[in-house]
PDB file of C-alpha atoms in Angstrom:
ATOM      1  CA  PHE A 137     142.199  31.218  57.672  1.00 82.00           C
ATOM      2  CA  GLY A 138     140.938  28.978  60.470  1.00 84.00           C
ATOM      3  CA  TYR A 139     142.954  25.993  59.234  1.00 87.00           C
ATOM      4  CA  VAL A 140     146.183  28.008  59.169  1.00 88.00           C
ATOM      5  CA  VAL A 141     145.563  29.422  62.663  1.00 89.00           C
ATOM      6  CA  GLY A 142     144.792  25.922  63.904  1.00 84.00           C
ATOM      7  CA  LYS A 143     147.983  24.452  62.450  1.00 86.00           C
ATOM      8  CA  THR A 144     150.264  27.263  63.587  1.00 87.00           C
ATOM      9  CA  VAL A 145     148.898  28.689  66.838  1.00 87.00           C
ATOM     10  CA  LEU A 146     146.549  26.093  68.291  1.00 86.00           C
ATOM     11  CA  ARG A 147     148.375  22.840  67.477  1.00 85.00           C
ATOM     12  CA  SER A 148     150.927  23.090  70.316  1.00 84.00           C
ATOM     13  CA  PHE A 149     148.096  23.732  72.800  1.00 85.00           C
ATOM     14  CA  VAL A 150     146.170  20.741  71.432  1.00 82.00           C
ATOM     15  CA  GLU A 151     149.261  18.502  71.697  1.00 83.00           C
ATOM     16  CA  GLU A 152     149.506  19.330  75.407  1.00 83.00           C
ATOM     17  CA  ILE A 153     145.863  18.322  75.891  1.00 83.00           C
ATOM     18  CA  LEU A 154     146.390  15.128  73.887  1.00 81.00           C
ATOM     19  CA  ALA A 155     149.327  14.157  76.086  1.00 83.00           C
ATOM     20  CA  GLN A 156     147.062  14.363  79.145  1.00 86.00           C
ATOM     21  CA  ASN A 157     143.997  12.638  77.700  1.00 81.00           C
ATOM     22  CA  PRO A 158     144.390   9.345  75.794  1.00 79.00           C
ATOM     23  CA  LYS A 159     140.778   9.435  74.549  1.00 77.00           C
ATOM     24  CA  TYR A 160     141.394  12.715  72.710  1.00 78.00           C
ATOM     25  CA  ALA A 161     144.727  11.394  71.438  1.00 81.00           C
ATOM     26  CA  LYS A 162     142.885   8.411  69.949  1.00 79.00           C
ATOM     27  CA  LEU A 163     140.404  10.740  68.263  1.00 78.00           C
ATOM     28  CA  ASP A 164     143.204  12.919  66.887  1.00 80.00           C
ATOM     29  CA  LYS A 165     144.952   9.821  65.525  1.00 83.00           C
ATOM     30  CA  ALA A 166     141.719   8.705  63.831  1.00 79.00           C
ATOM     31  CA  ILE A 167     141.329  12.133  62.238  1.00 81.00           C
ATOM     32  CA  GLY A 168     144.921  11.963  61.019  1.00 84.00           C
ATOM     33  CA  GLU A 169     144.423   8.520  59.514  1.00 82.00           C
ATOM     34  CA  GLN A 170     140.875   8.954  58.168  1.00 81.00           C
ATOM     35  CA  GLY A 171     140.827  12.716  57.664  1.00 83.00           C
ATOM     36  CA  PHE A 172     139.368  12.842  54.177  1.00 87.00           C
ATOM     37  CA  PRO A 173     136.192  10.793  54.745  1.00 84.00           C
ATOM     38  CA  LEU A 174     135.583  12.347  58.156  1.00 82.00           C
ATOM     39  CA  LEU A 175     135.959  15.876  56.817  1.00 85.00           C
ATOM     40  CA  LEU A 176     133.841  15.104  53.761  1.00 84.00           C
ATOM     41  CA  LEU A 177     131.033  13.852  55.987  1.00 80.00           C
ATOM     42  CA  ALA A 178     131.360  16.877  58.259  1.00 80.00           C
ATOM     43  CA  ARG A 179     131.134  19.232  55.276  1.00 83.00           C
ATOM     44  CA  LEU A 180     128.060  17.434  53.931  1.00 77.00           C
ATOM     45  CA  THR A 181     126.367  17.533  57.336  1.00 72.00           C
ATOM     46  CA  PRO A 182     124.764  20.869  58.196  1.00 67.00           C
ATOM     47  CA  LEU A 183     125.229  20.239  61.945  1.00 69.00           C
ATOM     48  CA  PHE A 184     128.775  21.559  62.133  1.00 73.00           C
ATOM     49  CA  PRO A 185     129.489  25.279  61.714  1.00 79.00           C
ATOM     50  CA  PHE A 186     132.080  25.545  58.956  1.00 81.00           C
ATOM     51  CA  SER A 187     134.108  28.350  60.539  1.00 84.00           C
ATOM     52  CA  LEU A 188     134.550  26.488  63.799  1.00 83.00           C
ATOM     53  CA  SER A 189     135.354  23.203  62.082  1.00 84.00           C
ATOM     54  CA  ASN A 190     138.153  24.948  60.139  1.00 87.00           C
ATOM     55  CA  TYR A 191     139.875  25.759  63.441  1.00 88.00           C
ATOM     56  CA  VAL A 192     139.227  22.270  64.823  1.00 84.00           C
ATOM     57  CA  TYR A 193     140.589  20.470  61.782  1.00 86.00           C
ATOM     58  CA  GLY A 194     143.525  22.851  61.627  1.00 87.00           C
ATOM     59  CA  ALA A 195     144.411  22.011  65.215  1.00 86.00           C
ATOM     60  CA  SER A 196     144.030  18.280  64.523  1.00 86.00           C
ATOM     61  CA  SER A 197     146.497  15.975  62.817  1.00 87.00           C
ATOM     62  CA  ILE A 198     144.655  16.017  59.477  1.00 89.00           C
ATOM     63  CA  LYS A 199     146.920  16.403  56.460  1.00 90.00           C
ATOM     64  CA  PHE A 200     146.447  19.410  54.186  1.00 92.00           C
ATOM     65  CA  PRO A 201     145.541  17.416  51.022  1.00 93.00           C
ATOM     66  CA  ASP A 202     142.811  15.574  52.951  1.00 91.00           C
ATOM     67  CA  TYR A 203     141.534  18.883  54.333  1.00 92.00           C
ATOM     68  CA  PHE A 204     141.641  20.604  50.936  1.00 93.00           C
ATOM     69  CA  PHE A 205     139.946  17.898  48.877  1.00 93.00           C
ATOM     70  CA  GLY A 206     137.443  17.003  51.623  1.00 90.00           C
ATOM     71  CA  THR A 207     136.415  20.653  51.791  1.00 90.00           C
ATOM     72  CA  LEU A 208     136.322  21.016  48.014  1.00 91.00           C
ATOM     73  CA  LEU A 209     134.118  17.969  47.472  1.00 90.00           C
ATOM     74  CA  GLY A 210     132.039  18.577  50.599  1.00 87.00           C
ATOM     75  CA  PHE A 211     131.107  22.101  49.546  1.00 87.00           C
ATOM     76  CA  ALA A 212     130.344  21.136  45.931  1.00 87.00           C
ATOM     77  CA  PRO A 213     126.716  19.960  46.433  1.00 82.00           C
ATOM     78  CA  GLY A 214     125.744  23.090  48.361  1.00 81.00           C
ATOM     79  CA  THR A 215     127.459  25.337  45.839  1.00 85.00           C
ATOM     80  CA  PHE A 216     125.695  23.547  42.984  1.00 84.00           C
ATOM     81  CA  ALA A 217     122.383  24.010  44.795  1.00 81.00           C
ATOM     82  CA  TYR A 218     122.941  27.768  45.189  1.00 84.00           C
ATOM     83  CA  VAL A 219     123.899  28.189  41.528  1.00 86.00           C
ATOM     84  CA  TYR A 220     120.992  26.102  40.293  1.00 81.00           C
ATOM     85  CA  THR A 221     118.567  27.981  42.514  1.00 81.00           C
ATOM     86  CA  GLY A 222     119.811  31.232  40.987  1.00 84.00           C
ATOM     87  CA  MET A 223     119.303  29.859  37.491  1.00 79.00           C
ATOM     88  CA  VAL A 224     115.786  28.758  38.373  1.00 77.00           C
ATOM     89  CA  GLY A 225     115.008  32.153  39.884  1.00 79.00           C
ATOM     90  CA  GLN A 226     116.254  33.923  36.797  1.00 79.00           C
ATOM     91  CA  ALA A 227     114.250  31.647  34.517  1.00 74.00           C
ATOM     92  CA  LEU A 228     111.049  32.027  36.527  1.00 72.00           C
ATOM     93  CA  PHE A 229     111.155  35.745  37.279  1.00 79.00           C
ATOM     94  CA  ILE A 230     112.937  37.276  34.315  1.00 79.00           C
ATOM     95  CA  GLY A 231     111.689  34.825  31.727  1.00 70.00           C
ATOM     96  CA  GLU A 232     114.981  34.491  29.816  1.00 69.00           C
ATOM     97  CA  SER A 233     115.068  30.748  29.355  1.00 69.00           C
ATOM     98  CA  SER A 234     115.170  28.157  26.621  1.00 72.00           C
ATOM     99  CA  GLN A 235     113.241  25.677  28.803  1.00 75.00           C
ATOM    100  CA  PRO A 236     109.682  25.846  30.122  1.00 78.00           C
ATOM    101  CA  TRP A 237     109.312  26.725  33.804  1.00 73.00           C
ATOM    102  CA  TYR A 238     108.304  23.232  34.883  1.00 80.00           C
ATOM    103  CA  VAL A 239     111.662  21.796  33.757  1.00 79.00           C
ATOM    104  CA  TYR A 240     113.447  24.121  36.183  1.00 75.00           C
ATOM    105  CA  ALA A 241     110.925  23.512  38.940  1.00 80.00           C
ATOM    106  CA  GLY A 242     111.281  19.743  38.525  1.00 86.00           C
ATOM    107  CA  GLY A 243     115.064  20.000  38.551  1.00 81.00           C
ATOM    108  CA  LEU A 244     114.915  22.102  41.686  1.00 79.00           C
ATOM    109  CA  GLY A 245     112.636  19.550  43.331  1.00 87.00           C
ATOM    110  CA  VAL A 246     115.005  16.707  42.472  1.00 86.00           C
ATOM    111  CA  LEU A 247     117.952  18.752  43.749  1.00 79.00           C
ATOM    112  CA  VAL A 248     116.236  19.410  47.082  1.00 83.00           C
ATOM    113  CA  VAL A 249     115.415  15.712  47.528  1.00 86.00           C
ATOM    114  CA  VAL A 250     118.965  14.600  46.662  1.00 80.00           C
ATOM    115  CA  LEU A 251     120.547  17.166  48.994  1.00 77.00           C
ATOM    116  CA  LYS A 252     118.187  16.126  51.796  1.00 81.00           C
ATOM    117  CA  LEU A 253     119.048  12.440  51.316  1.00 81.00           C
ATOM    118  CA  VAL A 254     122.806  13.107  51.209  1.00 75.00           C
ATOM    119  CA  SER A 255     122.589  15.321  54.276  1.00 76.00           C
ATOM    120  CA  GLU A 256     120.591  12.725  56.230  1.00 78.00           C
ATOM    121  CA  ALA A 257     122.992   9.941  55.240  1.00 74.00           C
ATOM    122  CA  ALA A 258     126.009  12.007  56.276  1.00 71.00           C
ATOM    123  CA  THR A 259     124.332  12.932  59.577  1.00 74.00           C
ATOM    124  CA  ASP A 260     123.586   9.270  60.295  1.00 75.00           C
ATOM    125  CA  ILE A 261     127.167   8.244  59.549  1.00 69.00           C
ATOM    126  CA  VAL A 262     128.579  10.975  61.780  1.00 66.00           C
ATOM    127  CA  ALA A 263     126.171   9.969  64.568  1.00 73.00           C
ATOM    128  CA  ALA A 264     127.252   6.328  64.210  1.00 72.00           C
ATOM    129  CA  LEU A 265     130.915   7.379  64.444  1.00 65.00           C
ATOM    130  CA  GLU A 266     130.156   9.355  67.609  1.00 67.00           C
ATOM    131  CA  GLU A 267     128.388   6.342  69.164  1.00 72.00           C
ATOM    132  CA  GLU A 268     131.463   4.145  68.539  1.00 67.00           C
ATOM    133  CA  ASP A 269     133.527   6.391  70.815  1.00 57.00           C
TER     134      ASP A 269
END
């Protein structure tokens, strides 16, 4: 919803601001050219509220395929984590499992470490991009 509102309602307002401020115009051009990796990093980084970023990217010059696939791939690790956590909870508390509990606990531990590392790497990359400006 936020992307559609950004592209239809907010884009003309943003274009007026871009015409007055070359620094923002440069940023908008970079988002248009490198939309997929920037959006993917933003989705992997927990610093940006997703609802607000939908409006921001909708108002930017990002192309829809970059927005769609960046969002799809960026949300995948978090979605996997939620599903796996549910499976672990079911296995530990209900007891309906073909694996012993420590297999699920170990998998959950590995998942937490991997998500933490990916999140930190994405945060560092986004911070480095912000320092370049």
